mmCIF file of C-alpha atoms and ligand atoms in Angstrom:
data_model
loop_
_atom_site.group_PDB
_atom_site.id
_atom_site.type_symbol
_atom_site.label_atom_id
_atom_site.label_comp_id
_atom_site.label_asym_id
_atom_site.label_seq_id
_atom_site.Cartn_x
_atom_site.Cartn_y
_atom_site.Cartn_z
ATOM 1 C CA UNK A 1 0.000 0.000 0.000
ATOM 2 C CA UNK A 2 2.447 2.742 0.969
ATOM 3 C CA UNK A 3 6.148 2.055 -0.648
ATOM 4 C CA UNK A 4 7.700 3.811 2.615
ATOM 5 C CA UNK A 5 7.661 2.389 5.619
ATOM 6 C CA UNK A 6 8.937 4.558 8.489
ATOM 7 C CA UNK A 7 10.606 2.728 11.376
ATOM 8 C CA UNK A 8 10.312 4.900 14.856
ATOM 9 C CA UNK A 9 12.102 4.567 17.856
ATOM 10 C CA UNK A 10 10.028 5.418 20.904
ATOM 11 C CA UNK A 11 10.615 4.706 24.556
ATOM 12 C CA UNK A 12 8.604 2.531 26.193
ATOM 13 C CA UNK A 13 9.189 4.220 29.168
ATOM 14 C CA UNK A 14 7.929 7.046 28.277
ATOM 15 C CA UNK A 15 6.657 6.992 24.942
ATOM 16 C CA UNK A 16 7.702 10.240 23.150
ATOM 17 C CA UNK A 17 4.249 12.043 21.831
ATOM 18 C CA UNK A 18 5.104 13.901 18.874
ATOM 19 C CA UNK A 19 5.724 10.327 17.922
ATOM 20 C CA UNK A 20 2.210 9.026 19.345
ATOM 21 C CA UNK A 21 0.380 11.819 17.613
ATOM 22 C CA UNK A 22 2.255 11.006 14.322
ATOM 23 C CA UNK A 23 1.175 7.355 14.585
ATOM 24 C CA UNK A 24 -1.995 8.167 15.428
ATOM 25 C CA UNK A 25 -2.425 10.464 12.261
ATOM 26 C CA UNK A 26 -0.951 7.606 10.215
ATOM 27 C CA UNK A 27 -4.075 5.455 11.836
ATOM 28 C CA UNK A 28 -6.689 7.734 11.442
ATOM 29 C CA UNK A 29 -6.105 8.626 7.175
ATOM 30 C CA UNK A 30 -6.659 4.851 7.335
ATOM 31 C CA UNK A 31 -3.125 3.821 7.345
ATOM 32 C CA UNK A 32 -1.659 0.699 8.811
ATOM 33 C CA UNK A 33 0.846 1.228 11.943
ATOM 34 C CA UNK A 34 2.821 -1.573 13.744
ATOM 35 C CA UNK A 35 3.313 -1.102 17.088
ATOM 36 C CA UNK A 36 4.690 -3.135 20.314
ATOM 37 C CA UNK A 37 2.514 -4.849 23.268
ATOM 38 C CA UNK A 38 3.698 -7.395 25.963
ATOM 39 C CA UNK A 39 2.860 -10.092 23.968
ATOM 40 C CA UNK A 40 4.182 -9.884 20.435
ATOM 41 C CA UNK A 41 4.325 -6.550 17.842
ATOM 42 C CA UNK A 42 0.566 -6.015 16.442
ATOM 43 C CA UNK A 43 -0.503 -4.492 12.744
ATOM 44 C CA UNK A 44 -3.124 -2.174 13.961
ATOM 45 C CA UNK A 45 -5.807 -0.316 11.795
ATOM 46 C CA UNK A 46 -8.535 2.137 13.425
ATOM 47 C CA UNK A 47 -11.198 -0.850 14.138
ATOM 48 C CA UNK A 48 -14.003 1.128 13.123
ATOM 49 C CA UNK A 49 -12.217 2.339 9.719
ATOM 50 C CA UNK A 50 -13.396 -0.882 8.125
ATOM 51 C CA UNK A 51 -11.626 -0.277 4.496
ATOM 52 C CA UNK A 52 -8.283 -0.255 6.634
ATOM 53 C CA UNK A 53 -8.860 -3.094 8.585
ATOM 54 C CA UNK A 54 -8.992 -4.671 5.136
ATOM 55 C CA UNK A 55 -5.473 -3.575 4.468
ATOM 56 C CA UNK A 56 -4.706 -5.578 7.102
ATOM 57 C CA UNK A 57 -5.867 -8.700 5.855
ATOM 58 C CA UNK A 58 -4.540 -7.713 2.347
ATOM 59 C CA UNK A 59 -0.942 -7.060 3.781
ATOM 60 C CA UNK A 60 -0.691 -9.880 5.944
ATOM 61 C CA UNK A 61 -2.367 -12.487 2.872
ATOM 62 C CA UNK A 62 -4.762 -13.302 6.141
ATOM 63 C CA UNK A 63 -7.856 -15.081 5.409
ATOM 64 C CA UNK A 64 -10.944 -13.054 5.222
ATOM 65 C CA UNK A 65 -12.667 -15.440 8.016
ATOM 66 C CA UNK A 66 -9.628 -14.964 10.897
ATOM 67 C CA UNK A 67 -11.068 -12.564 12.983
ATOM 68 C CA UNK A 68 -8.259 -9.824 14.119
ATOM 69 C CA UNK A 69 -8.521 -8.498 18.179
ATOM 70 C CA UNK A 70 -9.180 -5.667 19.216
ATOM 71 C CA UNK A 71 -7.517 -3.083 21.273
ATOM 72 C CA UNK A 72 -8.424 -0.482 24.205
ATOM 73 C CA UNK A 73 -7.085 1.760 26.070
ATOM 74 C CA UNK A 74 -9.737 2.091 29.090
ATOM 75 C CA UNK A 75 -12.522 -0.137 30.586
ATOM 76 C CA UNK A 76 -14.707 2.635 28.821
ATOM 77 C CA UNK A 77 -13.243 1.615 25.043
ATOM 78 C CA UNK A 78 -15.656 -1.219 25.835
ATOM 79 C CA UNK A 79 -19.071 0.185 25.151
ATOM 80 C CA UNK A 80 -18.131 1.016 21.522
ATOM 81 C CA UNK A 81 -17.802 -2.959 20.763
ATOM 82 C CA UNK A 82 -20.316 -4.990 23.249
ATOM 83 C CA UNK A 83 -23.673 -3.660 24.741
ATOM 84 C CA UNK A 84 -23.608 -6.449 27.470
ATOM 85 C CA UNK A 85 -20.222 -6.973 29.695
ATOM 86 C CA UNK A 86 -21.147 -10.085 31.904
ATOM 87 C CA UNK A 87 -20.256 -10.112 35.510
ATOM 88 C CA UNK A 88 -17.398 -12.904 35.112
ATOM 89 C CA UNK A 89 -16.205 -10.856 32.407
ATOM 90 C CA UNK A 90 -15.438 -8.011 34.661
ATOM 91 C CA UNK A 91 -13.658 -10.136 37.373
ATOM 92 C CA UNK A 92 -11.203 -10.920 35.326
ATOM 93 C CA UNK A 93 -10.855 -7.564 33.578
ATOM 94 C CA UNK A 94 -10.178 -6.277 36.969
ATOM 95 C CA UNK A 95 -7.463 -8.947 37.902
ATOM 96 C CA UNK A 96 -5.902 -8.887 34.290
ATOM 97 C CA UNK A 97 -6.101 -6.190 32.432
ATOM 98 C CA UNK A 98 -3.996 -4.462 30.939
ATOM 99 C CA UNK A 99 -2.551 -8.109 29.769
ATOM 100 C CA UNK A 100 -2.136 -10.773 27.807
ATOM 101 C CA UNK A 101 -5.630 -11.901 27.957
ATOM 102 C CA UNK A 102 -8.148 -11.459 24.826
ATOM 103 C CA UNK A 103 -11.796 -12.198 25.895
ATOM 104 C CA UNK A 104 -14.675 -13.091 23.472
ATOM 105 C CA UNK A 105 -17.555 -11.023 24.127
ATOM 106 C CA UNK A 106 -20.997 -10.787 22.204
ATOM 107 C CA UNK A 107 -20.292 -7.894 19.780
ATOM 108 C CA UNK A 108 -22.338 -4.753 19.115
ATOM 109 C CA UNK A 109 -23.943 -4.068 15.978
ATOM 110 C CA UNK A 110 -21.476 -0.859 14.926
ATOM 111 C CA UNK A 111 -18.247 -2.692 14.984
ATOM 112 C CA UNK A 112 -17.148 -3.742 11.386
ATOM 113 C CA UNK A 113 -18.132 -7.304 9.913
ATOM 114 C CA UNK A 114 -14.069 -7.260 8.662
ATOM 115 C CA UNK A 115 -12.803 -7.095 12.056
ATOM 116 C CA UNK A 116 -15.046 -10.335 13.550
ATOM 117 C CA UNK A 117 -15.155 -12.576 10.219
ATOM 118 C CA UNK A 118 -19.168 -11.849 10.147
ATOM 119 C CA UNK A 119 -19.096 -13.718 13.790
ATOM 120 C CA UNK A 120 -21.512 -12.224 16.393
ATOM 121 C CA UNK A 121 -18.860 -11.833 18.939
ATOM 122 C CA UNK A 122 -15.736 -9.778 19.531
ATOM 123 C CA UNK A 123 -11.992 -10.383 20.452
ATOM 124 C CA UNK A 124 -10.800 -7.707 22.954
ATOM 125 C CA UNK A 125 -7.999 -6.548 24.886
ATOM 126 C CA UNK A 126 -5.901 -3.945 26.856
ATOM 127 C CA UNK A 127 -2.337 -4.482 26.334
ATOM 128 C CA UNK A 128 0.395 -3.777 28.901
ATOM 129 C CA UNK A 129 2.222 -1.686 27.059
ATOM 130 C CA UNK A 130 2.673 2.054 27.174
ATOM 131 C CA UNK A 131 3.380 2.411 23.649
ATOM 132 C CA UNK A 132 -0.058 0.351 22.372
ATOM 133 C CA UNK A 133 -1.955 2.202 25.103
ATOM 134 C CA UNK A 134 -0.784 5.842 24.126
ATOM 135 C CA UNK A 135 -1.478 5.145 20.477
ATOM 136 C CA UNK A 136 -5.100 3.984 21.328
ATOM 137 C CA UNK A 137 -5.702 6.830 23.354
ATOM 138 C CA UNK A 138 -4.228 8.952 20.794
ATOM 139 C CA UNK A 139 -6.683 7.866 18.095
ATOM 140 C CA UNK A 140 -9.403 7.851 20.364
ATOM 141 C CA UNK A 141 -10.602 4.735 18.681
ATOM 142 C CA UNK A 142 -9.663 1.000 19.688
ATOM 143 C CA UNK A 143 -7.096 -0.059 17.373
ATOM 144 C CA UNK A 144 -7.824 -3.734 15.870
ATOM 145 C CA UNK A 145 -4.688 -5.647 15.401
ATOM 146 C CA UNK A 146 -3.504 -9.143 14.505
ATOM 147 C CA UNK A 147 0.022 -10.326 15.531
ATOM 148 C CA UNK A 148 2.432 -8.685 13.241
ATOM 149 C CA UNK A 149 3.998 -10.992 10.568
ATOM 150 C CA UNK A 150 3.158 -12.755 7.050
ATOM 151 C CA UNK A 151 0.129 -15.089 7.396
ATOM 152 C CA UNK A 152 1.564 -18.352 8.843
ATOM 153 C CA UNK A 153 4.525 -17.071 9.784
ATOM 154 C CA UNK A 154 6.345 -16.732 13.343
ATOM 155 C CA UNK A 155 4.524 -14.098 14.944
ATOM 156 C CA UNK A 156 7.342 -10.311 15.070
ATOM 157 C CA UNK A 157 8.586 -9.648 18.279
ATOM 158 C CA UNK A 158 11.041 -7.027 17.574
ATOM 159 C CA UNK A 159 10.406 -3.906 15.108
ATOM 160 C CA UNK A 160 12.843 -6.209 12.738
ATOM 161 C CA UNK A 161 10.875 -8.804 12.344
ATOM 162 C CA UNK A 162 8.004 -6.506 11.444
ATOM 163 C CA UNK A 163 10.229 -4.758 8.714
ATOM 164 C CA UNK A 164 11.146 -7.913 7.629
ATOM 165 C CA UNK A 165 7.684 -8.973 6.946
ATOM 166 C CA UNK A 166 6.504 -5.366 5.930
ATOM 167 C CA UNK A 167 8.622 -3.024 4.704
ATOM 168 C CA UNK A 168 6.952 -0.629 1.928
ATOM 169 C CA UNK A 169 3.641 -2.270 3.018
ATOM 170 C CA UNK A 170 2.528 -0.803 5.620
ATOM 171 C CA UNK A 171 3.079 3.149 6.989
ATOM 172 C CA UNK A 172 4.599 3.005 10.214
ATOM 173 C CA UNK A 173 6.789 0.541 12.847
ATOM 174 C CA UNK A 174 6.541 1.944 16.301
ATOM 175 C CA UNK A 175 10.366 0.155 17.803
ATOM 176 C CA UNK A 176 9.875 -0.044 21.416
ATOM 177 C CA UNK A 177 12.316 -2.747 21.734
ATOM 178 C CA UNK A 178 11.450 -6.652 21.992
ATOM 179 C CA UNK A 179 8.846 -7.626 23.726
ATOM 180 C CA UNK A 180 8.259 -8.859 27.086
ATOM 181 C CA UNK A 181 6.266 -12.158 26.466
ATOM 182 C CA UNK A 182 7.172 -13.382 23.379
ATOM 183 C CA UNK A 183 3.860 -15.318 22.627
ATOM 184 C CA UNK A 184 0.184 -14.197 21.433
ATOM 185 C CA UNK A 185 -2.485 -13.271 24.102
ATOM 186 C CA UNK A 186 -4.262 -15.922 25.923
ATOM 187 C CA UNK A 187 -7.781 -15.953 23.697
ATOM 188 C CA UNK A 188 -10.915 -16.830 26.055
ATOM 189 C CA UNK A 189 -14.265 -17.330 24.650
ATOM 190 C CA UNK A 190 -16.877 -16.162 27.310
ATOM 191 C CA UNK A 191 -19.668 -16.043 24.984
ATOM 192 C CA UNK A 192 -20.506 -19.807 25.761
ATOM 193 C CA UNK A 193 -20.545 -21.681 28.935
ATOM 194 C CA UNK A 194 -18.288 -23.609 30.277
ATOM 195 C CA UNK A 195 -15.449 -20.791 29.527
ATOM 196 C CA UNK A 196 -13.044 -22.227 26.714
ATOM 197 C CA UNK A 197 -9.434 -21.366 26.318
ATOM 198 C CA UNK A 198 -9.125 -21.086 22.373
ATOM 199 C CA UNK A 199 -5.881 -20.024 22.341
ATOM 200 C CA UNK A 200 -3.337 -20.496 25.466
ATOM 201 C CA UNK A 201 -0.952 -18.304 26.707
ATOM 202 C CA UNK A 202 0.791 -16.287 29.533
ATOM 203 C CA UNK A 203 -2.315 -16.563 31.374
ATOM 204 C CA UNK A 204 -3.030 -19.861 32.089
ATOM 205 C CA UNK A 205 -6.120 -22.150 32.571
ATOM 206 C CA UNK A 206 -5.097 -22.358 36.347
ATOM 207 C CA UNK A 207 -4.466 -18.508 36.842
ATOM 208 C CA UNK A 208 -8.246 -18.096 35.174
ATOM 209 C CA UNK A 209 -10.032 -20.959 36.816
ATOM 210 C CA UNK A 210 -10.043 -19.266 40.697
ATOM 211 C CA UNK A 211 -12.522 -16.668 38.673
ATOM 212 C CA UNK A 212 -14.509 -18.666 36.752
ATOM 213 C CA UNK A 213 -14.771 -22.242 37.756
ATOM 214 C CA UNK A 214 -13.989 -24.636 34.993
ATOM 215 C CA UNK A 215 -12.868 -23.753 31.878
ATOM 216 C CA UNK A 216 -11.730 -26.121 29.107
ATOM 217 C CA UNK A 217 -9.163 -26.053 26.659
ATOM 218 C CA UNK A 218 -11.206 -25.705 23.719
ATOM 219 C CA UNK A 219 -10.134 -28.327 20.869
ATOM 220 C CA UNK A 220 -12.018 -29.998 18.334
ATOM 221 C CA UNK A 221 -13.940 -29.023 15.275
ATOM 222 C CA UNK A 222 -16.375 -27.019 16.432
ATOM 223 C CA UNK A 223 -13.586 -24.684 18.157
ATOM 224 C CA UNK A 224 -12.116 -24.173 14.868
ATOM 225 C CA UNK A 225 -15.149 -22.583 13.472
ATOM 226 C CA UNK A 226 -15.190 -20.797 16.884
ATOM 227 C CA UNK A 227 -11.901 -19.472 16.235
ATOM 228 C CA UNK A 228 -10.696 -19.832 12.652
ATOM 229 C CA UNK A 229 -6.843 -18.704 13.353
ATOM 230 C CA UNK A 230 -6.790 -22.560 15.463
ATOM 231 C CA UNK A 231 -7.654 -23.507 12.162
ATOM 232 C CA UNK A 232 -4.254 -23.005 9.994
ATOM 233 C CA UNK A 233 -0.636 -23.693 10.179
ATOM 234 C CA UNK A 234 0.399 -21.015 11.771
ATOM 235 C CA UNK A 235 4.094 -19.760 13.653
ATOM 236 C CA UNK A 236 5.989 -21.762 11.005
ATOM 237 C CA UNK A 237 9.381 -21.000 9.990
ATOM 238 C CA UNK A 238 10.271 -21.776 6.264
ATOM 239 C CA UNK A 239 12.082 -24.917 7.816
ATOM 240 C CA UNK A 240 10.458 -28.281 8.488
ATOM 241 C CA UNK A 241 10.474 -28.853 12.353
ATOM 242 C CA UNK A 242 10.038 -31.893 14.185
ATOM 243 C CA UNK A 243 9.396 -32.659 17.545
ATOM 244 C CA UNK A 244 11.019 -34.643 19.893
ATOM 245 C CA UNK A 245 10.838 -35.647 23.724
ATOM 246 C CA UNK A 246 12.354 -33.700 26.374
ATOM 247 C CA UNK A 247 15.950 -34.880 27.017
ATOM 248 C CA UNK A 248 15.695 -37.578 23.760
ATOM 249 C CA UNK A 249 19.398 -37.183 22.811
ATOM 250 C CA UNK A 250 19.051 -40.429 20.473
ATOM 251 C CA UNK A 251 16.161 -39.737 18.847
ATOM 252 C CA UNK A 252 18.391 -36.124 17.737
ATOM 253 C CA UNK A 253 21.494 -38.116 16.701
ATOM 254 C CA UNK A 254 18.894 -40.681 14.145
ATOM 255 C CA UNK A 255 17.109 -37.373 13.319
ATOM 256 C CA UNK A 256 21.258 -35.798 12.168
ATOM 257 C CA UNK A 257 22.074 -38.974 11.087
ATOM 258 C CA UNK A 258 19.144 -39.059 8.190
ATOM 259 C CA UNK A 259 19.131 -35.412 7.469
ATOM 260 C CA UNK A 260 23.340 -35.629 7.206
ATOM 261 C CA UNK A 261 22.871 -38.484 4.358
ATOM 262 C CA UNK A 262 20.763 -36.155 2.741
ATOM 263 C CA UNK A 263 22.614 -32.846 3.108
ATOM 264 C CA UNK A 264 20.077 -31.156 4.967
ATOM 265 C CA UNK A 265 20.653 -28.100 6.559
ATOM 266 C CA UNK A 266 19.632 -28.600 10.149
ATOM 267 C CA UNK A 267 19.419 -27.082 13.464
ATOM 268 C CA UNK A 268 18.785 -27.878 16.804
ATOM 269 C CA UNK A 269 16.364 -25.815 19.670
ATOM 270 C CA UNK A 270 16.952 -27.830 23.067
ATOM 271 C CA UNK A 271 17.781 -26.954 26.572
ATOM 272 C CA UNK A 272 19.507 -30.284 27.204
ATOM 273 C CA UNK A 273 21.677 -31.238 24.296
ATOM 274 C CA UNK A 274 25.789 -32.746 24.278
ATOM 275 C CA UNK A 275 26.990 -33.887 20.819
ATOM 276 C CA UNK A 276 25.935 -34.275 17.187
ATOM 277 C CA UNK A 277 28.088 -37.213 16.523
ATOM 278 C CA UNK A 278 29.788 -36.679 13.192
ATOM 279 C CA UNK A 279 27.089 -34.115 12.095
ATOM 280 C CA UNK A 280 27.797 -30.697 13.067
ATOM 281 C CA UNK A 281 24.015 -28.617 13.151
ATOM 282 C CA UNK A 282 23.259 -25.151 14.168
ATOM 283 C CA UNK A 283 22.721 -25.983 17.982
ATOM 284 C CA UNK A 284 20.667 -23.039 19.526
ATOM 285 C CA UNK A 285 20.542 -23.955 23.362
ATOM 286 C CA UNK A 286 17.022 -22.710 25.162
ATOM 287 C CA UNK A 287 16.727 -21.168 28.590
ATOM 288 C CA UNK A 288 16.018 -23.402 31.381
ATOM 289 C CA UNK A 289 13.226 -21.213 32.369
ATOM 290 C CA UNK A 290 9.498 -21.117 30.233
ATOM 291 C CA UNK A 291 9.569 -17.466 30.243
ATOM 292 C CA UNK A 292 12.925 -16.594 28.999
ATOM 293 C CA UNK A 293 12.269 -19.345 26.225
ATOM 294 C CA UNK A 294 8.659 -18.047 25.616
ATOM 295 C CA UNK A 295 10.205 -14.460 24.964
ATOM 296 C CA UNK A 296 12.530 -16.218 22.345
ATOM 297 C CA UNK A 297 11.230 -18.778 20.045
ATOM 298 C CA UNK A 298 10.102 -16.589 17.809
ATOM 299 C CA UNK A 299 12.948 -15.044 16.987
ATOM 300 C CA UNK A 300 15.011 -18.210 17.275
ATOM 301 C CA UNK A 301 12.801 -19.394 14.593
ATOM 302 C CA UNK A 302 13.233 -16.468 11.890
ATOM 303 C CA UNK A 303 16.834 -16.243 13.106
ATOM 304 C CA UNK A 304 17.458 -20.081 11.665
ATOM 305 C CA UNK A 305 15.411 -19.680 8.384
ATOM 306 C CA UNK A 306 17.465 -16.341 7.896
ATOM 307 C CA UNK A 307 20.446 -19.030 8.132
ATOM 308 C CA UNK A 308 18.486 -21.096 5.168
ATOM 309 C CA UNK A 309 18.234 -23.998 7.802
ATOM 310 C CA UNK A 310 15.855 -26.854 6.012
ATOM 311 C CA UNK A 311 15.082 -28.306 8.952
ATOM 312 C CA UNK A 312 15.000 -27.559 12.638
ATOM 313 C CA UNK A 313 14.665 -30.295 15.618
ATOM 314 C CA UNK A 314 12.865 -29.028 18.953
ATOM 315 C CA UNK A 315 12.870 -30.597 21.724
ATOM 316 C CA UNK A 316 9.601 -30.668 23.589
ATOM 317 C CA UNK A 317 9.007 -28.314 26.600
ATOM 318 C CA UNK A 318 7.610 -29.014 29.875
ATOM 319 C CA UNK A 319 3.498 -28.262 29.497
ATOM 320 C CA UNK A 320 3.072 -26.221 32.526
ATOM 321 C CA UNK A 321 2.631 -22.679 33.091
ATOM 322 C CA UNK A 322 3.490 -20.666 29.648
ATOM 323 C CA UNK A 323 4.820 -24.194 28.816
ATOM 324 C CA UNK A 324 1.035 -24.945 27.370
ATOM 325 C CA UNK A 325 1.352 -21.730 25.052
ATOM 326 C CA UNK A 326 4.729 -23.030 23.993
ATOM 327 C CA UNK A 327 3.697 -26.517 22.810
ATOM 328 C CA UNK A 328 0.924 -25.324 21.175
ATOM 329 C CA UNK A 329 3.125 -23.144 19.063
ATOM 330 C CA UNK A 330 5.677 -25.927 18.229
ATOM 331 C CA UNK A 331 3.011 -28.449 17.448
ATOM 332 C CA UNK A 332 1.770 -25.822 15.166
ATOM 333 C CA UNK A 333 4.654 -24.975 13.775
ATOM 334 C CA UNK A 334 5.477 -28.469 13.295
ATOM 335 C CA UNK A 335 1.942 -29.188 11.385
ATOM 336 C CA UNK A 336 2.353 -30.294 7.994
HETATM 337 P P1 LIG B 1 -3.872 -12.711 16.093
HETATM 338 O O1 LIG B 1 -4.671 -11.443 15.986
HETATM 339 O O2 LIG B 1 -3.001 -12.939 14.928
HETATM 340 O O3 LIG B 1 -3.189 -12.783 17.417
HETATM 341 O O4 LIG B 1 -4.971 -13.830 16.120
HETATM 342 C C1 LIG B 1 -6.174 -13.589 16.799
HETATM 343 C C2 LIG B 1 -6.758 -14.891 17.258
HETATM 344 O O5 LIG B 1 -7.994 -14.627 17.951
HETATM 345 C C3 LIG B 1 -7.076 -15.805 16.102
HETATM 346 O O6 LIG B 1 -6.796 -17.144 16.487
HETATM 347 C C4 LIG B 1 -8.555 -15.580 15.903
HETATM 348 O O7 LIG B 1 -9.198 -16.662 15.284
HETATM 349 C C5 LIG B 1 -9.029 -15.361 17.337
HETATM 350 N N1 LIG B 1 -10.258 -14.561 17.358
HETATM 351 C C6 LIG B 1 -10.391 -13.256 17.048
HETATM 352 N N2 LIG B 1 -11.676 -12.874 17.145
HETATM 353 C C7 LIG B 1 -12.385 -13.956 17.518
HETATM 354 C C8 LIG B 1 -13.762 -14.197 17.787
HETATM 355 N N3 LIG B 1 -14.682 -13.251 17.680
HETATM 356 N N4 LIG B 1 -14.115 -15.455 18.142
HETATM 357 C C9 LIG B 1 -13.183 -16.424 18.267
HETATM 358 N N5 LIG B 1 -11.865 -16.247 18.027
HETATM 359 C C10 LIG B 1 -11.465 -15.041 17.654
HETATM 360 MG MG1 LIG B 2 -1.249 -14.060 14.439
#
């Protein structure tokens, strides 16, 4: 759409606003502005500018049914997208937000048909980040953004990645550094009873249940119509990955072995790894802790396919805490 792309440098401390005001202009001629949150960089278009939100979908190649969340700034923002906030809704609003949590919420009539997929309900959330939250309030409008990369691809969690994916596409990157989290918003659906996670992440099933009761994981067929982004291959890198148990040092050496007697390219993402044998891979060693590795994988990922690896071995994390957002991701990523 526009062949320049500026790249910005704001704090995220305090988040310059000359620069805010600039974005926000960008936003509001219908222009498409990438900016940071705590969970991964986001490709935000005003949400009720609903020929830009289609730029959105046209930059990214995103299907026209993946519904995109949206973004606020106050508790307020919320009147302008559902007419009803239920009472278990606002527990958690209170305890949560601003943070990585998206809920589902029965939409209202004004917000744009491109921003839901033509579903009846909304995605929402307030990010922790001062950067996303000045720009909203700038604009004065919630902003809706998807996670900013290529369709399919690793979600951007630097402004790099975003230029990577963008550059002369889109008007603006906001850089305010990487980003804390590293994965994509926890996505709840509290339109339907029990409460289903669609999508997990920082926030887990056990930090939601205290405030809700049960709530399932929500797999299965009828989730993916729920949610159509569960429904692709998503947070790939350009590199085949496969998975393999935590600690499974032989099951790496037969995986080097066959991809060596091929000349394959490969790399390894493990915490616990010693020796490739004969074969020498790209051997990217993981953080011991979920967080740390949540905040990198990502990156890790386009790092490797920048290397023109063909094929990339992970070792499976630990599914516990942000572990169960990891997984998913690699068992996405690993889809064929
Ligand atoms: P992204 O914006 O790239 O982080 O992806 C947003 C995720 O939220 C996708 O998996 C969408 O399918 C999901 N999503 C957005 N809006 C809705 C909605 N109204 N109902 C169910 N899932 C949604
Ligand atoms: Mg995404």
């Amino acid at each position: 759409m526009s062949p320049q792309t500026f790249v910005m440098k704001v704090s995220p401390k305090a988040p310059q606003k000359r620069l805010i005001l600039t974005a926000a202009e960008a936003l509001r001629r219908g222009g498409l502005v990438a900016f940071p949150t705590e969970t991964v960089y986001g490709l935000g278009a005003d949400a009720f500018n609903a020929e830009a939100v289609k730029q959105i979908f046209v930059a990214k190649g995103r299907p026209l049914d993946n519904p995109v969340i949206v973004h606020i700034a106050s508790v307020a923002d919320l009147k302008a997208l559902t007419s009803h906030v239920p009472e278990r809704a606002s527990l958690l609003i209170d305890r949560f937000w601003p943070g990585p949590l998206t809920l589902i919420l029965r939409k209202s009539p004004d917000v744009p048909d491109d921003v839901t997929g033509g579903l009846d309900t909304v995605a929402v959330r307030m990010p922790q980040n001062k950067i996303a939250l000045a720009l909203i309030k700038a604009l004065g409008h919630p902003i809706a953004a998807p996670s900013a990369n290529l369709s399919g691809r690793p979600s951007g969690t630097t402004a790099g990645h975003v230029l990577q994916d963008f550059a002369g596409k889109i008007d603006m990157i906001l850089d305010g550094g990487p980003v804390a989290v590293g994965l994509e918003s926890t996505v709840l659906d509290l339109s339907r009873k029990p409460p289903a996670i669609l999508r997990p992440g920082a926030i887990t099933q056990e930090d939601l249940e205290p405030f809700l009761g049960r709530v399932v994981m929500g797999r299965g067929a009828d989730d993916k119509k729920r949610s159509p982004g569960t429904r692709y291959r998503h947070y790939s890198p350009k590199a085949r990955v496969t998975l393999v148990e935590p600690g499974d040092e032989t099951a790496i050496a037969r995986l080097l072995d066959q991809h060596a007697k091929a000349k394959r390219k490969v790399a390894v993402v493990a915490r616990h790894f010693t020796a490739g044998g004969g074969v020498r891979p790209i051997v990217r060693i993981m953080p011991p802790d979920l967080e740390e590795y949540a905040q990198q994988i990502f990156a890790v990922f386009r790092e490797l396919d920048e290397l023109g690896v063909d094929e990339i071995i992970v070792e499976k994390t630990e599914e516990e805490g942000i572990g169960v957002a990891i997984m998913d991701r690699l068992r996405r990523a690993a889809a064929r």
